[in-house]
């Protein structure tokens, strides 16, 4: 069964450093998403992406964040200058269709900023 | 602001017993309501998805109900198994966008 994959599973970085989180969505999906979950908190929407551009983004997704689909398979989330409060689990998801389409989540990348 | 509230926050149940988890939401209008299962350290996995016109959906031992008038949903787990230990998350999709609104989850622990 096709699945969303994410790398790395755990990333430790120092405050102020740039990090890139990688995702490989399900191959025939066209809509891609990033979410984050701070430890003990609920999952929060960050951004959705379709047709090589951002469809929607939340208030969390400020200028420190960017997303890219550098090739036909990868979808990345970049944090330019990490802060302690960026420490969280980051989930990538993909779906065949928007709105009502089933979103399939990856296993997540645990980002720890020290 | 869209809100999804779940109760109880956590519960412990004996293997083989049933349990019901509650979700109240204020998202309106909405496209669909989903229940996800999230194992510790893993991504959420979809259990059920219901549109506003549906009021029940089953997936094996999981049965979800939806009352769009009172903006309440429940997830019933029948004959619980140890592998049901997880967080169960209620997620509402607002009509017109993809910004899923997540509840904090019901943490279920099944003990032998």
PDB file of C-alpha atoms in Angstrom, chain B residues 49-58 63-68 72-74:
ATOM      1  CA  UNK B  49     -14.851  10.212   7.480  1.00  0.00           C
ATOM      2  CA  UNK B  50     -18.405  11.589   7.450  1.00  0.00           C
ATOM      3  CA  UNK B  51     -19.955  14.387   5.465  1.00  0.00           C
ATOM      4  CA  UNK B  52     -22.452  16.706   7.120  1.00  0.00           C
ATOM      5  CA  UNK B  53     -25.331  14.609   5.735  1.00  0.00           C
ATOM      6  CA  UNK B  54     -24.143  11.320   7.232  1.00  0.00           C
ATOM      7  CA  UNK B  55     -24.850  10.364  10.806  1.00  0.00           C
ATOM      8  CA  UNK B  56     -22.990   7.109  11.241  1.00  0.00           C
ATOM      9  CA  UNK B  57     -19.976   5.343   9.749  1.00  0.00           C
ATOM     10  CA  UNK B  58     -18.325   2.101  10.769  1.00  0.00           C
ATOM     11  CA  UNK B  63     -18.274   3.300  14.814  1.00  0.00           C
ATOM     12  CA  UNK B  64     -18.522   7.056  14.467  1.00  0.00           C
ATOM     13  CA  UNK B  65     -21.713   9.083  14.803  1.00  0.00           C
ATOM     14  CA  UNK B  66     -22.419  12.646  13.828  1.00  0.00           C
ATOM     15  CA  UNK B  67     -25.173  15.027  14.872  1.00  0.00           C
ATOM     16  CA  UNK B  68     -24.715  18.124  12.723  1.00  0.00           C
ATOM     17  CA  UNK B  72     -21.384  16.592  18.211  1.00  0.00           C
ATOM     18  CA  UNK B  73     -19.660  13.424  17.138  1.00  0.00           C
ATOM     19  CA  UNK B  74     -18.717  10.272  18.964  1.00  0.00           C
TER      20      UNK B  74
END
